[in-house]
CSV table of C-alpha atoms in Angstrom, one decimal:
chain,number,residue,atom,x,y,z
A,25,MET,CA,-11.8,4.5,-8.5
A,26,HIS,CA,-11.7,7.2,-5.8
A,27,ILE,CA,-8.7,7.6,-3.5
A,28,GLY,CA,-8.8,9.5,-0.3
A,29,THR,CA,-5.8,10.6,1.8
A,30,ARG,CA,-5.7,11.7,5.4
A,31,ASP,CA,-3.1,12.5,8.1
A,32,THR,CA,-3.3,9.9,10.8
A,33,GLY,CA,-0.4,10.9,13.0
A,34,PRO,CA,3.0,12.6,13.0
A,35,GLY,CA,4.6,11.6,9.7
A,36,GLN,CA,1.9,9.1,8.9
A,37,LEU,CA,-0.6,9.3,6.1
A,38,THR,CA,-3.4,6.9,5.2
A,39,VAL,CA,-4.3,6.3,1.5
A,40,ALA,CA,-7.7,4.8,1.1
A,41,PRO,CA,-8.7,3.6,-2.4
A,42,THR,CA,-12.3,2.8,-3.1
A,43,GLY,CA,-13.1,0.4,-5.9
A,44,GLU,CA,-11.1,-2.1,-8.0
A,45,ILE,CA,-7.4,-1.6,-8.4
A,46,ASP,CA,-6.6,-3.0,-11.9
A,47,MET,CA,-5.1,-2.1,-15.2
A,48,ALA,CA,-7.7,0.6,-15.7
A,49,SER,CA,-7.1,2.3,-12.3
A,50,ALA,CA,-3.6,1.5,-11.1
A,51,ALA,CA,-2.1,4.6,-12.7
A,52,ARG,CA,-4.3,6.7,-10.4
A,53,LEU,CA,-2.9,4.8,-7.3
A,54,ASP,CA,0.7,5.3,-8.6
A,55,GLN,CA,0.1,9.1,-9.0
A,56,THR,CA,-1.4,9.3,-5.5
A,57,LEU,CA,1.4,7.4,-3.9
A,58,ASP,CA,4.0,9.6,-5.7
A,59,GLU,CA,2.2,12.8,-4.4
A,60,VAL,CA,2.1,11.5,-0.9
A,61,LEU,CA,5.7,10.5,-0.9
A,62,ARG,CA,6.8,14.0,-2.0
A,63,ARG,CA,5.2,15.5,1.1
A,64,ALA,CA,7.8,16.7,3.6
A,65,GLY,CA,8.1,14.6,6.8
A,66,VAL,CA,6.2,11.5,5.7
A,67,VAL,CA,7.8,8.4,7.3
A,68,GLU,CA,4.9,6.0,7.0
A,69,ILE,CA,2.2,5.4,4.5
A,70,VAL,CA,-0.7,3.0,5.3
A,71,VAL,CA,-2.8,1.8,2.4
A,72,ASP,CA,-6.2,0.9,3.7
A,73,LEU,CA,-7.7,-1.6,1.4
A,74,THR,CA,-11.1,-1.8,3.2
A,75,ASP,CA,-13.1,-0.7,0.2
A,76,VAL,CA,-11.0,-2.5,-2.5
A,77,PRO,CA,-13.0,-5.6,-3.7
A,78,TYR,CA,-10.5,-6.6,-6.4
A,79,LEU,CA,-6.8,-6.3,-7.0
A,80,ASP,CA,-5.0,-7.6,-10.1
A,81,SER,CA,-1.3,-7.9,-10.9
A,82,THR,CA,-1.2,-4.3,-12.1
A,83,GLY,CA,-2.4,-3.2,-8.6
A,84,VAL,CA,0.1,-5.4,-6.9
A,85,GLY,CA,2.8,-3.8,-9.0
A,86,SER,CA,1.6,-0.3,-8.0
A,87,LEU,CA,1.8,-1.2,-4.3
A,88,LEU,CA,5.3,-2.7,-4.8
A,89,ARG,CA,6.5,0.4,-6.7
A,90,GLY,CA,5.1,2.6,-3.9
A,91,ALA,CA,6.8,0.5,-1.2
A,92,ALA,CA,10.1,0.5,-3.0
A,93,GLU,CA,9.9,4.3,-3.5
A,94,ALA,CA,9.0,4.8,0.2
A,95,VAL,CA,12.1,2.8,1.3
A,96,GLY,CA,14.3,4.8,-1.1
A,97,ARG,CA,13.0,8.0,0.7
A,98,GLY,CA,13.5,6.6,4.2
A,99,ALA,CA,9.8,5.8,4.8
A,100,THR,CA,7.7,2.7,4.8
A,101,LEU,CA,4.5,1.7,3.0
A,102,ARG,CA,2.2,-1.0,4.4
A,103,VAL,CA,-1.2,-2.3,3.6
A,104,THR,CA,-4.0,-3.0,6.0
A,105,ASN,CA,-7.6,-4.2,6.1
A,106,ALA,CA,-7.4,-6.3,2.9
A,107,ARG,CA,-10.6,-8.3,2.1
A,108,PRO,CA,-10.0,-12.0,1.9
A,109,VAL,CA,-9.9,-12.1,-1.9
A,110,VAL,CA,-7.4,-9.2,-2.0
A,111,ALA,CA,-5.3,-10.7,0.9
A,112,ARG,CA,-5.2,-14.0,-1.1
A,113,VAL,CA,-3.8,-12.2,-4.1
A,114,LEU,CA,-1.1,-10.6,-2.0
A,115,ARG,CA,-0.3,-14.0,-0.4
A,116,ILE,CA,-0.1,-16.0,-3.6
A,117,THR,CA,2.1,-13.4,-5.2
A,118,ALA,CA,4.3,-13.6,-2.1
A,119,VAL,CA,4.3,-9.9,-1.4
A,120,ASP,CA,2.2,-10.0,1.7
A,121,GLY,CA,5.2,-9.8,4.0
A,122,LEU,CA,6.9,-7.1,1.9
A,123,LEU,CA,3.8,-5.0,2.4
A,124,GLY,CA,3.4,-5.8,6.1
A,125,LEU,CA,0.3,-8.0,5.7
A,126,THR,CA,1.1,-11.1,7.7
A,127,ASP,CA,-2.0,-12.3,9.6
A,128,GLY,CA,-4.9,-14.3,8.2
A,129,ASP,CA,-7.6,-11.7,8.5
A,130,GLY,CA,-6.0,-9.0,6.3
A,131,ARG,CA,-4.8,-6.6,8.9
A,132,SER,CA,-1.3,-5.2,9.0
A,133,THR,CA,0.5,-6.4,12.1
A,134,VAL,CA,4.2,-5.8,11.5
A,135,GLN,CA,6.5,-3.4,9.7
A,136,PRO,CA,7.0,-4.3,6.0
A,137,GLY,CA,9.8,-6.6,5.1
A,138,TRP,CA,11.7,-3.9,3.0
A,139,ARG,CA,14.9,-2.4,4.1
A,140,ARG,CA,17.2,0.2,2.6
A,141,LEU,CA,20.6,-1.1,1.5
A,142,SER,CA,23.5,1.3,2.1
């Protein structure tokens, strides 16, 4: 799996994995999300799943860990452009709302459902 990153606005970064996110590749996503979260000034991370044809429970866990870490640092992480099969995995595991994926076509339309507890 290849993962690209790009600045997409003030404080916003897009992480764009290409390929399957599964037990064999999830550690790479974890590492990339950790690196992105350590950058100064990051307030929003968008994970663009356009080129991800498959996501297993390990990949779901990576996204959730990244989202939780983002909230802990005062940022957000959301997913967008999920293919139908990937969006279905996020829906049936009930994490779609936590990751900001709420509409039927796999696009991110709202802020994620995470909040920081004081």
